[in-house]
Every structure is written in C-alpha cells, then in structure tokens.
mmCIF file of N, CA and C in Angstrom:
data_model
loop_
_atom_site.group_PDB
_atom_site.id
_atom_site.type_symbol
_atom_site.label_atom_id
_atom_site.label_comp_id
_atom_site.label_asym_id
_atom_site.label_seq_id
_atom_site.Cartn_x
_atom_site.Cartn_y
_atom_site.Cartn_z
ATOM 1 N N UNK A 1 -13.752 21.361 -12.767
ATOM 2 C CA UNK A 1 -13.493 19.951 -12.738
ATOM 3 C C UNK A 1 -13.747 19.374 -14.129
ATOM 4 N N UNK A 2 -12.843 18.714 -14.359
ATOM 5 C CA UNK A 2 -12.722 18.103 -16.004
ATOM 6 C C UNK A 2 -13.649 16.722 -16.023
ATOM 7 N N UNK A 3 -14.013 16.520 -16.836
ATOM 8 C CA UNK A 3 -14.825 15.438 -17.380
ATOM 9 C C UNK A 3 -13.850 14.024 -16.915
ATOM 10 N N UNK A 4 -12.549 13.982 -17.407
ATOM 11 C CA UNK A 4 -11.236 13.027 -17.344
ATOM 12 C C UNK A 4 -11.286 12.390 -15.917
ATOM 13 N N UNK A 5 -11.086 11.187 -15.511
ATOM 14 C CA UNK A 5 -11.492 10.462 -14.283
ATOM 15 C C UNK A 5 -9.810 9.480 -14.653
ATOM 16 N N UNK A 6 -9.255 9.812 -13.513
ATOM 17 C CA UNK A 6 -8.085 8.206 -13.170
ATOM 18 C C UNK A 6 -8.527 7.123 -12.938
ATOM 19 N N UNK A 7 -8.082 6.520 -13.618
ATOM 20 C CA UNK A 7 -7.810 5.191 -13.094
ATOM 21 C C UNK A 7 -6.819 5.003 -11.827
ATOM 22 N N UNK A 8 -7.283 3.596 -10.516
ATOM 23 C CA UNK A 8 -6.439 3.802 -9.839
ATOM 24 C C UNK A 8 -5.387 2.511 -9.845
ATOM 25 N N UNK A 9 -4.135 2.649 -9.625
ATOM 26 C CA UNK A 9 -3.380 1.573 -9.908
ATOM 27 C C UNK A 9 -3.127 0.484 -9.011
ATOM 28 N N UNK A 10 -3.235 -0.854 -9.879
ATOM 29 C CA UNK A 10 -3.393 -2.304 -8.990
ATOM 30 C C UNK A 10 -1.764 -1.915 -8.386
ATOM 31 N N UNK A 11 -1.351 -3.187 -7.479
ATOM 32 C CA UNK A 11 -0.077 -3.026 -6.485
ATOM 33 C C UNK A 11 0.766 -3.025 -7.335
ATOM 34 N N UNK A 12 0.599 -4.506 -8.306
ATOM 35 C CA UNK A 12 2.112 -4.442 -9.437
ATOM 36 C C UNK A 12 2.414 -3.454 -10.123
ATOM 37 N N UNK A 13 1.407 -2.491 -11.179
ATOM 38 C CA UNK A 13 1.318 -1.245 -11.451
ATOM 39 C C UNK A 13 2.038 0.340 -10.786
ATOM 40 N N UNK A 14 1.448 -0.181 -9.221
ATOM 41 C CA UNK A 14 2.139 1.248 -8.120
ATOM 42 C C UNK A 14 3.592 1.015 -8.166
ATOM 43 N N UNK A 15 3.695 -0.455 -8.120
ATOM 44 C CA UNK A 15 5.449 -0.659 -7.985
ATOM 45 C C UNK A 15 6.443 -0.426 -9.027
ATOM 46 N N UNK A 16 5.919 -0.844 -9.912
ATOM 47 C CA UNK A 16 6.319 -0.480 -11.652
ATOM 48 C C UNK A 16 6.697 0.887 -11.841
ATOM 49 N N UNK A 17 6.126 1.890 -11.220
ATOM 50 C CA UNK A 17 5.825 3.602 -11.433
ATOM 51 C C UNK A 17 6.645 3.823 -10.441
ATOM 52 N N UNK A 18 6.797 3.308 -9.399
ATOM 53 C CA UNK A 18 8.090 3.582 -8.086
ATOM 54 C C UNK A 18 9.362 3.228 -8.560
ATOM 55 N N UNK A 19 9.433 2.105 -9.237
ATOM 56 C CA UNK A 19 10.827 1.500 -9.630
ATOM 57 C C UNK A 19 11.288 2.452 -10.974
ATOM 58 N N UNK A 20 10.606 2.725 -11.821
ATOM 59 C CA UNK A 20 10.700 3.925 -12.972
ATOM 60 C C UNK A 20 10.960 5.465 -12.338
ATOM 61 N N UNK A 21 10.125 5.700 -11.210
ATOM 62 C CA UNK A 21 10.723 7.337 -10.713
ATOM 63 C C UNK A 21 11.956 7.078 -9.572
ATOM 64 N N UNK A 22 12.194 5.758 -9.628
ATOM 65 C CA UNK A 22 13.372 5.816 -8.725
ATOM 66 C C UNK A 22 14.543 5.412 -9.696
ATOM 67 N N UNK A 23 15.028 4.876 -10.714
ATOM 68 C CA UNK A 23 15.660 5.418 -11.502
ATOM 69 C C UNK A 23 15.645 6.144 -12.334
ATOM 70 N N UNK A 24 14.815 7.300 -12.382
ATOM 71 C CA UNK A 24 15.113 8.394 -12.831
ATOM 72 C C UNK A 24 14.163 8.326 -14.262
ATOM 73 N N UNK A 25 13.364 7.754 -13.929
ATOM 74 C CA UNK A 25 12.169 7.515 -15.443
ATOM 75 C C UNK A 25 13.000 7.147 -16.721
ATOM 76 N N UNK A 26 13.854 6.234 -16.637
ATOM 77 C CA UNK A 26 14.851 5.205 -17.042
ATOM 78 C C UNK A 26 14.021 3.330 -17.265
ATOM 79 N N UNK A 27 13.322 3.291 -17.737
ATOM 80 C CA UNK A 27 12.864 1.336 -18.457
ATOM 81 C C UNK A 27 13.432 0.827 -18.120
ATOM 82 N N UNK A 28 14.930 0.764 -18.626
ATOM 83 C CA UNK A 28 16.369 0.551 -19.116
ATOM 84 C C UNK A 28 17.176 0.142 -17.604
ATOM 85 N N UNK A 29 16.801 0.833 -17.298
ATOM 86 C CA UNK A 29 17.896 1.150 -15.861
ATOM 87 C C UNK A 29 17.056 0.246 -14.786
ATOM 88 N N UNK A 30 15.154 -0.062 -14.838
ATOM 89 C CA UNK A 30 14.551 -1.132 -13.675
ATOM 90 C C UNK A 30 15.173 -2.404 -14.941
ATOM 91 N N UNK A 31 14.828 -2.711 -15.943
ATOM 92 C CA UNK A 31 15.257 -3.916 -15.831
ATOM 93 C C UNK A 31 16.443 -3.910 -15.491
ATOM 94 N N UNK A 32 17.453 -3.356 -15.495
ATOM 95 C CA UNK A 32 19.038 -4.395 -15.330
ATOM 96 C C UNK A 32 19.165 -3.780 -13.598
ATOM 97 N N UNK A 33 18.225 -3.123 -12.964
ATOM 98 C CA UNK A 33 18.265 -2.659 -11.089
ATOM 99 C C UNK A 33 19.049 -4.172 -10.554
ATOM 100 N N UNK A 34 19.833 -3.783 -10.133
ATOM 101 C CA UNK A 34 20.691 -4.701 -9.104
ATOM 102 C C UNK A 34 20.521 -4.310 -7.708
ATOM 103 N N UNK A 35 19.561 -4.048 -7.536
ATOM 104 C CA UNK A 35 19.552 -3.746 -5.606
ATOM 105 C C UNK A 35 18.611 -4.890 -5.414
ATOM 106 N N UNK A 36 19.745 -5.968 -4.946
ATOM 107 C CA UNK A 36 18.527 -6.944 -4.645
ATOM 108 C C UNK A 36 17.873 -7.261 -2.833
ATOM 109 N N UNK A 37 18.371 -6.176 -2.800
ATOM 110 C CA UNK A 37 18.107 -5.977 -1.235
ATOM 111 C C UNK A 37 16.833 -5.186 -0.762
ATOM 112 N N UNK A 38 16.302 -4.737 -2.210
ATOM 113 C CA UNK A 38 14.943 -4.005 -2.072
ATOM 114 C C UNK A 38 13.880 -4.921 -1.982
ATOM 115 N N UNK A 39 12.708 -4.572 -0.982
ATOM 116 C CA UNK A 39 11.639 -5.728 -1.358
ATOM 117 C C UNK A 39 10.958 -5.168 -2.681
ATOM 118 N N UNK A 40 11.095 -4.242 -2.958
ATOM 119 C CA UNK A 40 10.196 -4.435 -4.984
ATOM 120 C C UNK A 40 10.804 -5.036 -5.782
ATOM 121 N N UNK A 41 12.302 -5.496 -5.656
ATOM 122 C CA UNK A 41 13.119 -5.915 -6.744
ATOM 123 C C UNK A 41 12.539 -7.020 -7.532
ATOM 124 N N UNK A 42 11.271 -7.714 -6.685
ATOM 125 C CA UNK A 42 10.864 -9.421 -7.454
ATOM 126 C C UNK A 42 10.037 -8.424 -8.328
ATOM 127 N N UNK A 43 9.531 -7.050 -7.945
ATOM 128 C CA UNK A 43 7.987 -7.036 -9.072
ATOM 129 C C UNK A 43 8.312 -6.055 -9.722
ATOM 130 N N UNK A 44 9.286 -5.531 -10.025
ATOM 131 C CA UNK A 44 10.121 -4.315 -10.714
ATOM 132 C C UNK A 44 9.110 -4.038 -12.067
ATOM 133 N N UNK A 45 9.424 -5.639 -12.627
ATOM 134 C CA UNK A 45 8.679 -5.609 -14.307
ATOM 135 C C UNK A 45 7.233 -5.834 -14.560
ATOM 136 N N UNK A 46 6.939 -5.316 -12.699
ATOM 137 C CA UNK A 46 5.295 -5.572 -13.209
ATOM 138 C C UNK A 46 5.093 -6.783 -13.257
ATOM 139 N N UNK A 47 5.445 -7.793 -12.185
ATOM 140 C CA UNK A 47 5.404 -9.199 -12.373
ATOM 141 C C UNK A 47 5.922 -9.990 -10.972
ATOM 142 N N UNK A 48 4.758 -11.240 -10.599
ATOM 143 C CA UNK A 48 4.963 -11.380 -9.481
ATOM 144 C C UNK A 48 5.159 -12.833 -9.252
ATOM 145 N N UNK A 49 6.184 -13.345 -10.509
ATOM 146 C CA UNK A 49 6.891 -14.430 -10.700
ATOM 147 C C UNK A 49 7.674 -14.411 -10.169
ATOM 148 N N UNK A 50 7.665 -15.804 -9.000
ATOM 149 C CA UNK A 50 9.350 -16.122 -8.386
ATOM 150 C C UNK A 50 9.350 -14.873 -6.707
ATOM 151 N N UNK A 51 8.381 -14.817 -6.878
ATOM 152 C CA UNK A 51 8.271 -13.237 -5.484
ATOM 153 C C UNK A 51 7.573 -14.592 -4.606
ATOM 154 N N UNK A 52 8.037 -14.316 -3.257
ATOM 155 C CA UNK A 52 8.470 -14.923 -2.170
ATOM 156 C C UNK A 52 6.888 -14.452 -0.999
ATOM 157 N N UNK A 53 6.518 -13.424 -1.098
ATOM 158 C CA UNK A 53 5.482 -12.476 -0.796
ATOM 159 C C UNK A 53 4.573 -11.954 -1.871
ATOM 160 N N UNK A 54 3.349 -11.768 -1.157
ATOM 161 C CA UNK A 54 2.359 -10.640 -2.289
ATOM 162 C C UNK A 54 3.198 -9.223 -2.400
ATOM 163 N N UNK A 55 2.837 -8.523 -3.130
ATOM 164 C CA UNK A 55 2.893 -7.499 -3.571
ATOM 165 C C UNK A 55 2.911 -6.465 -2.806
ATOM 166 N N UNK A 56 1.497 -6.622 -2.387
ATOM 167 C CA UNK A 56 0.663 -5.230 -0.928
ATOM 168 C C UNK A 56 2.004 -5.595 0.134
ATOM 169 N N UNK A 57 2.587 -6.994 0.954
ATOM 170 C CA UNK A 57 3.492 -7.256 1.559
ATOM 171 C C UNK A 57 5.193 -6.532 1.595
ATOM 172 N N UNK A 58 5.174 -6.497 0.256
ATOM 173 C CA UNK A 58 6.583 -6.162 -0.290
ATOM 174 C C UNK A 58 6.929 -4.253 -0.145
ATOM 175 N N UNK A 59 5.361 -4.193 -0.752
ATOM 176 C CA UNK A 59 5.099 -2.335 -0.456
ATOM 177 C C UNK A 59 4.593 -2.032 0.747
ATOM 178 N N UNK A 60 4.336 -2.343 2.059
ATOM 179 C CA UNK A 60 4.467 -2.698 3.517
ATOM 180 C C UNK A 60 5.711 -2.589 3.796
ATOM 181 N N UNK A 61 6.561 -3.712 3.579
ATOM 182 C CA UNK A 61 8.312 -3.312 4.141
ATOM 183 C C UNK A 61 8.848 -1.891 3.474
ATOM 184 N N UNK A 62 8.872 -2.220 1.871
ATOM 185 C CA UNK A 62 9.307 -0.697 1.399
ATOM 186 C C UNK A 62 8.496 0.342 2.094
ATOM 187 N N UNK A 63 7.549 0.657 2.585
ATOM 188 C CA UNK A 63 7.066 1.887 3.386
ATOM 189 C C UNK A 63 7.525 2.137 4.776
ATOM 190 N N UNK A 64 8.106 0.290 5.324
ATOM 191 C CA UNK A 64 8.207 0.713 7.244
ATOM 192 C C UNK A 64 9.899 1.162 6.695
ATOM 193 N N UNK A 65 10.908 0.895 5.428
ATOM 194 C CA UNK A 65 11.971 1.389 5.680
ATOM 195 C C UNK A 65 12.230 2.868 5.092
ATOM 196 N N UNK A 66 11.009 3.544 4.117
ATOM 197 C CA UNK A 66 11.392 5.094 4.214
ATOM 198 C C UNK A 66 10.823 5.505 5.278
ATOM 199 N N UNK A 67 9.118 5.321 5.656
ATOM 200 C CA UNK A 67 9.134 5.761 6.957
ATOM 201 C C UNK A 67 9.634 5.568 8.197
ATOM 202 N N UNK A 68 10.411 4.321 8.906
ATOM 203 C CA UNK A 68 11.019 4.345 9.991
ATOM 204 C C UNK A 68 10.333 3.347 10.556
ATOM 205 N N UNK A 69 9.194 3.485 10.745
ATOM 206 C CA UNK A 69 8.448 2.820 11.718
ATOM 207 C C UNK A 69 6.588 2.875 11.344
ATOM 208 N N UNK A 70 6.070 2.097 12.337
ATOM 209 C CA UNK A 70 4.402 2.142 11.884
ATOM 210 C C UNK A 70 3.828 3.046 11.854
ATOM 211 N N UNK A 71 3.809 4.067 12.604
ATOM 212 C CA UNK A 71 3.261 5.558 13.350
ATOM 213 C C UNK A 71 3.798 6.338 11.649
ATOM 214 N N UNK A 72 4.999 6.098 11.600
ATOM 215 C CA UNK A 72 5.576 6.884 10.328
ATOM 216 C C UNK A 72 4.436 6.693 9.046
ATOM 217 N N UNK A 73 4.253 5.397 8.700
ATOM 218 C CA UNK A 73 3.748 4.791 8.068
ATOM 219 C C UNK A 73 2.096 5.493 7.771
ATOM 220 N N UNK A 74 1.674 5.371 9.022
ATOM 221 C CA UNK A 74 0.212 5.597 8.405
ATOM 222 C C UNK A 74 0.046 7.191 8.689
ATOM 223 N N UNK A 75 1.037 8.135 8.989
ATOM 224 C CA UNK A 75 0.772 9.509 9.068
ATOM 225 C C UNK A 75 1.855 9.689 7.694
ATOM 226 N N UNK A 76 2.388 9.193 7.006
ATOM 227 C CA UNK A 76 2.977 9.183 5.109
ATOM 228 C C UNK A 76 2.417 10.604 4.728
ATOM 229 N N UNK A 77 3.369 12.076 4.747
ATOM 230 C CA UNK A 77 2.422 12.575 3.388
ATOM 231 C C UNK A 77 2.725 12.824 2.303
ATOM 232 N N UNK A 78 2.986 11.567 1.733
ATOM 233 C CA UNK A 78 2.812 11.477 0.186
ATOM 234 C C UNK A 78 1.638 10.924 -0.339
ATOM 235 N N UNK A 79 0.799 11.242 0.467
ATOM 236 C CA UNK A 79 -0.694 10.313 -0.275
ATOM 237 C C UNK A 79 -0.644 11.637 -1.522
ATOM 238 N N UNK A 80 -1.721 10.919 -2.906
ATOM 239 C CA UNK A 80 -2.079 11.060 -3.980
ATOM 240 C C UNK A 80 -2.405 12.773 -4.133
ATOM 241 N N UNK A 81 -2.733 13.280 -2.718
ATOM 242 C CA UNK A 81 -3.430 14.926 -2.675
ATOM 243 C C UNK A 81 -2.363 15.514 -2.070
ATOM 244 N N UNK A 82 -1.097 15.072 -1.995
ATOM 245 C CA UNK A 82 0.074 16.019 -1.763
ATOM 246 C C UNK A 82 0.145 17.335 -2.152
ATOM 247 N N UNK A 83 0.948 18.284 -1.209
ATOM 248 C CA UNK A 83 1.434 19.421 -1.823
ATOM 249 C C UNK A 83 2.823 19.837 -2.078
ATOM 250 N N UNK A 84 3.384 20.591 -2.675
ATOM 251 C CA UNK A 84 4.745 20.472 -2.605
ATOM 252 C C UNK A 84 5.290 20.969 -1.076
ATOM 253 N N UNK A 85 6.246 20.313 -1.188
ATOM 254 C CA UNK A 85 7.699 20.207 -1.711
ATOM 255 C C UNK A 85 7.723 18.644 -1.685
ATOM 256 N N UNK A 86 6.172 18.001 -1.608
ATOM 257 C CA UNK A 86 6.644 16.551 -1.361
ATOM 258 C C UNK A 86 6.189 16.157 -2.837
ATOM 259 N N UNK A 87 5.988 14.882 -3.290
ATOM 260 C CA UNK A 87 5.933 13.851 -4.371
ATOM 261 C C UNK A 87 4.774 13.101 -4.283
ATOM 262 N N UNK A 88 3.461 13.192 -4.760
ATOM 263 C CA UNK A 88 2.864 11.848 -4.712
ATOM 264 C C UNK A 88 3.451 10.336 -4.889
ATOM 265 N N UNK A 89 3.410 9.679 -3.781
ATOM 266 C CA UNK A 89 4.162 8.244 -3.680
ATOM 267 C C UNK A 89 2.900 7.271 -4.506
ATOM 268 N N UNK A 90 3.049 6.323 -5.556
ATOM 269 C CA UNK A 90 2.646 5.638 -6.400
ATOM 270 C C UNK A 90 1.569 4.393 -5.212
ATOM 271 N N UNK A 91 2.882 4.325 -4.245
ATOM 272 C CA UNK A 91 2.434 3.146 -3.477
ATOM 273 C C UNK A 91 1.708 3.679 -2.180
ATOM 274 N N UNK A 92 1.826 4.864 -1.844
ATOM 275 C CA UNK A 92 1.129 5.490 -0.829
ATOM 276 C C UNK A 92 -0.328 4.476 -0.790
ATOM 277 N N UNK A 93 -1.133 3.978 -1.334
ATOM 278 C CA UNK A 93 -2.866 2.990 -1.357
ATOM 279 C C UNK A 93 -2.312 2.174 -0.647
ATOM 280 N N UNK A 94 -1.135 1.421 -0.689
ATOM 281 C CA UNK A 94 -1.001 -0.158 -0.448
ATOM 282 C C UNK A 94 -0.429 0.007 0.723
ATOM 283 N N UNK A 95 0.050 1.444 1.571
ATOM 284 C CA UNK A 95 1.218 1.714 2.531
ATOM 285 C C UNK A 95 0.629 0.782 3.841
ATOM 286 N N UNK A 96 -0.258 0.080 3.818
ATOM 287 C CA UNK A 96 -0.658 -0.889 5.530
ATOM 288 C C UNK A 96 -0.677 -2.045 5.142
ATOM 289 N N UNK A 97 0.009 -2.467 3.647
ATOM 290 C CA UNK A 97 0.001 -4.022 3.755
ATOM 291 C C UNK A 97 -1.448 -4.852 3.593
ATOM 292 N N UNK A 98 -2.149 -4.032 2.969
ATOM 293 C CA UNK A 98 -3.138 -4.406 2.367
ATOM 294 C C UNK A 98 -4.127 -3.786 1.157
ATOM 295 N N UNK A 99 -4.676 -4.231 0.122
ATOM 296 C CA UNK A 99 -5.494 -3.723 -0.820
ATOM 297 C C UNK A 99 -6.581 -2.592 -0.017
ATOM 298 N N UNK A 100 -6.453 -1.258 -0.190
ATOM 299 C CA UNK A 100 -7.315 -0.045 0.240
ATOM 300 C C UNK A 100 -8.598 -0.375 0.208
ATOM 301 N N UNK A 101 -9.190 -1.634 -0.373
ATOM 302 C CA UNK A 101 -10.753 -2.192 -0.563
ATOM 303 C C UNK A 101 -11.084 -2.876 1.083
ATOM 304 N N UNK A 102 -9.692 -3.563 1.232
ATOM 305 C CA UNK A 102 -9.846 -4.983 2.465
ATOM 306 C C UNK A 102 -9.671 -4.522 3.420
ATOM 307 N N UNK A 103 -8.968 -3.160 3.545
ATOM 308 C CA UNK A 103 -8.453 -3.114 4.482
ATOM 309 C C UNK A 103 -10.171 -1.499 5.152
ATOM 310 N N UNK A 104 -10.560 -1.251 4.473
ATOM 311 C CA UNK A 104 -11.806 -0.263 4.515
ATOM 312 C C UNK A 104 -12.957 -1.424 5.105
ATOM 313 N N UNK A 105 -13.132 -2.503 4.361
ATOM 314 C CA UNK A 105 -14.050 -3.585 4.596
ATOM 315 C C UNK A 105 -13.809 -4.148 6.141
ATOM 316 N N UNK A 106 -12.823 -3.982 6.453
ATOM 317 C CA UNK A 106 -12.209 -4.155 7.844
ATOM 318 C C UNK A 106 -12.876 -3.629 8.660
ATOM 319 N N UNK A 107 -12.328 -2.167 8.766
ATOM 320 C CA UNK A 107 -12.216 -1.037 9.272
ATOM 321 C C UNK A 107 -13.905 -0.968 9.717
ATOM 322 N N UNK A 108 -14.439 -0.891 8.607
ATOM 323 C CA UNK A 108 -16.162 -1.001 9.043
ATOM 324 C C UNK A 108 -16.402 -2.082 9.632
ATOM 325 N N UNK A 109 -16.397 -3.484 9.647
ATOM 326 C CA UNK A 109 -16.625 -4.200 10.685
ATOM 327 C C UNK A 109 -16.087 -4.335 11.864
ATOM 328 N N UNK A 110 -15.255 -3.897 12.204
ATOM 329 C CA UNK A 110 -14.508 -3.841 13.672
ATOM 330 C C UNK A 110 -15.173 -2.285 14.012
ATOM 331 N N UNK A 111 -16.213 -1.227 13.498
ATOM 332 C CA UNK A 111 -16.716 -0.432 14.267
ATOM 333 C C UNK A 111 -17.675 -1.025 14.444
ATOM 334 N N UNK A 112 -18.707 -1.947 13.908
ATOM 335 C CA UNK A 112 -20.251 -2.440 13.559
ATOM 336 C C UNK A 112 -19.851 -3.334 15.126
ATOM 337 N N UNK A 113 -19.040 -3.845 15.138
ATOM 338 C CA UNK A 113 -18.581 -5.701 16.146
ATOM 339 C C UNK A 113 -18.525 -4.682 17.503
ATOM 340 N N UNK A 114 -19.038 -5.145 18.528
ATOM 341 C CA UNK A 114 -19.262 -4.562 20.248
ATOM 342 C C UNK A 114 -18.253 -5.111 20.266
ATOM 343 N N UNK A 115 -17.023 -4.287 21.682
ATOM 344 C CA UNK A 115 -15.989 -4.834 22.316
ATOM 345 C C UNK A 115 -16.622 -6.073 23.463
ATOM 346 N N UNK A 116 -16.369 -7.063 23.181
ATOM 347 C CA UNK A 116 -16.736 -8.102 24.465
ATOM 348 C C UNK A 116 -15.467 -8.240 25.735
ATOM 349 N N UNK A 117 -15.865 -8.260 26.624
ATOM 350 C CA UNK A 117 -14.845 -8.631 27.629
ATOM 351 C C UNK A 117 -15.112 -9.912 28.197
ATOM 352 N N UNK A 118 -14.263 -11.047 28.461
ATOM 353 C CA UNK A 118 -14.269 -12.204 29.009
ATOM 354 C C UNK A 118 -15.188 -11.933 30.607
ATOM 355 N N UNK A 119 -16.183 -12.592 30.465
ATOM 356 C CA UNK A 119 -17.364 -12.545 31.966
ATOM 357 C C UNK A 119 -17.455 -11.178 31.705
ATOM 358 N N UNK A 120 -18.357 -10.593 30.857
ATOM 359 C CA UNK A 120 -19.319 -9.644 30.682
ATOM 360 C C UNK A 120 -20.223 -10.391 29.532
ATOM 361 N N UNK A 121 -21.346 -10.095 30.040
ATOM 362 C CA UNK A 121 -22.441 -10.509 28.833
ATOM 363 C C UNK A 121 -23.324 -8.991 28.825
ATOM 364 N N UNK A 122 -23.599 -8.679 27.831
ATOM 365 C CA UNK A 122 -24.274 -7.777 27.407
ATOM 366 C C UNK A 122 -25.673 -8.171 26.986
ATOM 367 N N UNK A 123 -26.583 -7.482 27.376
ATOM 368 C CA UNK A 123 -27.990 -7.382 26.755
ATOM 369 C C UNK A 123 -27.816 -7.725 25.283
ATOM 370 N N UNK A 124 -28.733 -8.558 24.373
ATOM 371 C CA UNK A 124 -28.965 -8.245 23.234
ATOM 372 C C UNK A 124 -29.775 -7.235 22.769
ATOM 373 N N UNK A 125 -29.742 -6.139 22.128
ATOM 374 C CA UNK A 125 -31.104 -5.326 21.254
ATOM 375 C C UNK A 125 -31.769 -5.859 20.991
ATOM 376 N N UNK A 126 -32.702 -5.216 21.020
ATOM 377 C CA UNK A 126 -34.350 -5.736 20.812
ATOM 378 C C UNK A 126 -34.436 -5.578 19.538
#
C-alpha cells in the first residue's frame, strides 16, 4: 500500500469526469454536447448555473435511466472497487440522490430511532 491517498470527488467534479469519459476524453466535444435531454447537460462544465435541480438530483435520474429502475440502482457494480469487464462509474457516491455523508448520517439514525406503532407505547429504558 502506497503512501498516495485520493481525494474523493464533490458531485460537480463526478459529473465533469462522466461527461469527459462519455465523449471519449474529448474537453472539446462536453462543451459544444448537444444532448439536452441528459440530466448532466446543466453541470457538464462543472457548474451549477441556470440547473433547475441540485446536482446529487440530476446524478439520481442519470443512474435510474442506465440502471432501469431503484433495485438496479443501489445493487450498480460500478462502484469505485470494480473489477473488469466493468468501469468505475465517477458518479457511482451520489447514485441515491444524495451526498454519501447525509445519506450514512441517515442511515444511522433510523437504526438508533425504535419503530413506534400508532396505540403501542413502549417502556422507556432505565
């Protein structure tokens, strides 16, 4: 294991690196992208001027239309520890429509929070 540590990339960043390996690692070719039917097309240049949605939002739709559907979505394997024959996906962090921080911060409080049911009261702990 090397000393060398990644950095990990903010949303505008992941999208920037998607829009570059999707034309073909071409600059040239995201600015003048005419697919304006893509939801990355507002943040192509790394920029989230005039975008209608956040970012994490935009890379949410782009994930439910390569994967298909939600189930597709969060079983993705293009996360970052891929093996071949697949591709690490840039945006694979952001694939649930939320920052990988908020959406973990979540995740732990909805295990910590008791399920309540309407007319059940539970004991408090002592």
């Amino acid at each position: 294991m090397s000393g060398t540590t990644t950095r990990k990339l903010g949303a505008l960043e992941s999208i920037r690196k998607f829009c570059v390996a999707c034309m073909g690692g071409s600059y040239q070719l995201v600015a003048e992208c005419g697919a304006l039917g893509c939801p990355l097309h507002a943040f192509r240049m790394a920029d989230a001027e005039g975008a209608d949605r956040p970012p994490v939002r935009a890379i949410r739709r782009q994930c439910l239309i390569c994967c298909g559907d939600r189930e597709g979505v969060r079983a993705c394997a293009a996360s970052p520890g891929c093996r071949a024959p697949f591709e690490p996906c840039p945006l694979w962090r952001f694939r649930l429509g939320s920052r990988p921080e908020i959406f973990e911060r979540r995740k732990r409080k909805a295990q910590r929070t008791p399920l309540t049911l309407p007319g059940l009261t539970l004991p408090k702990p002592a």
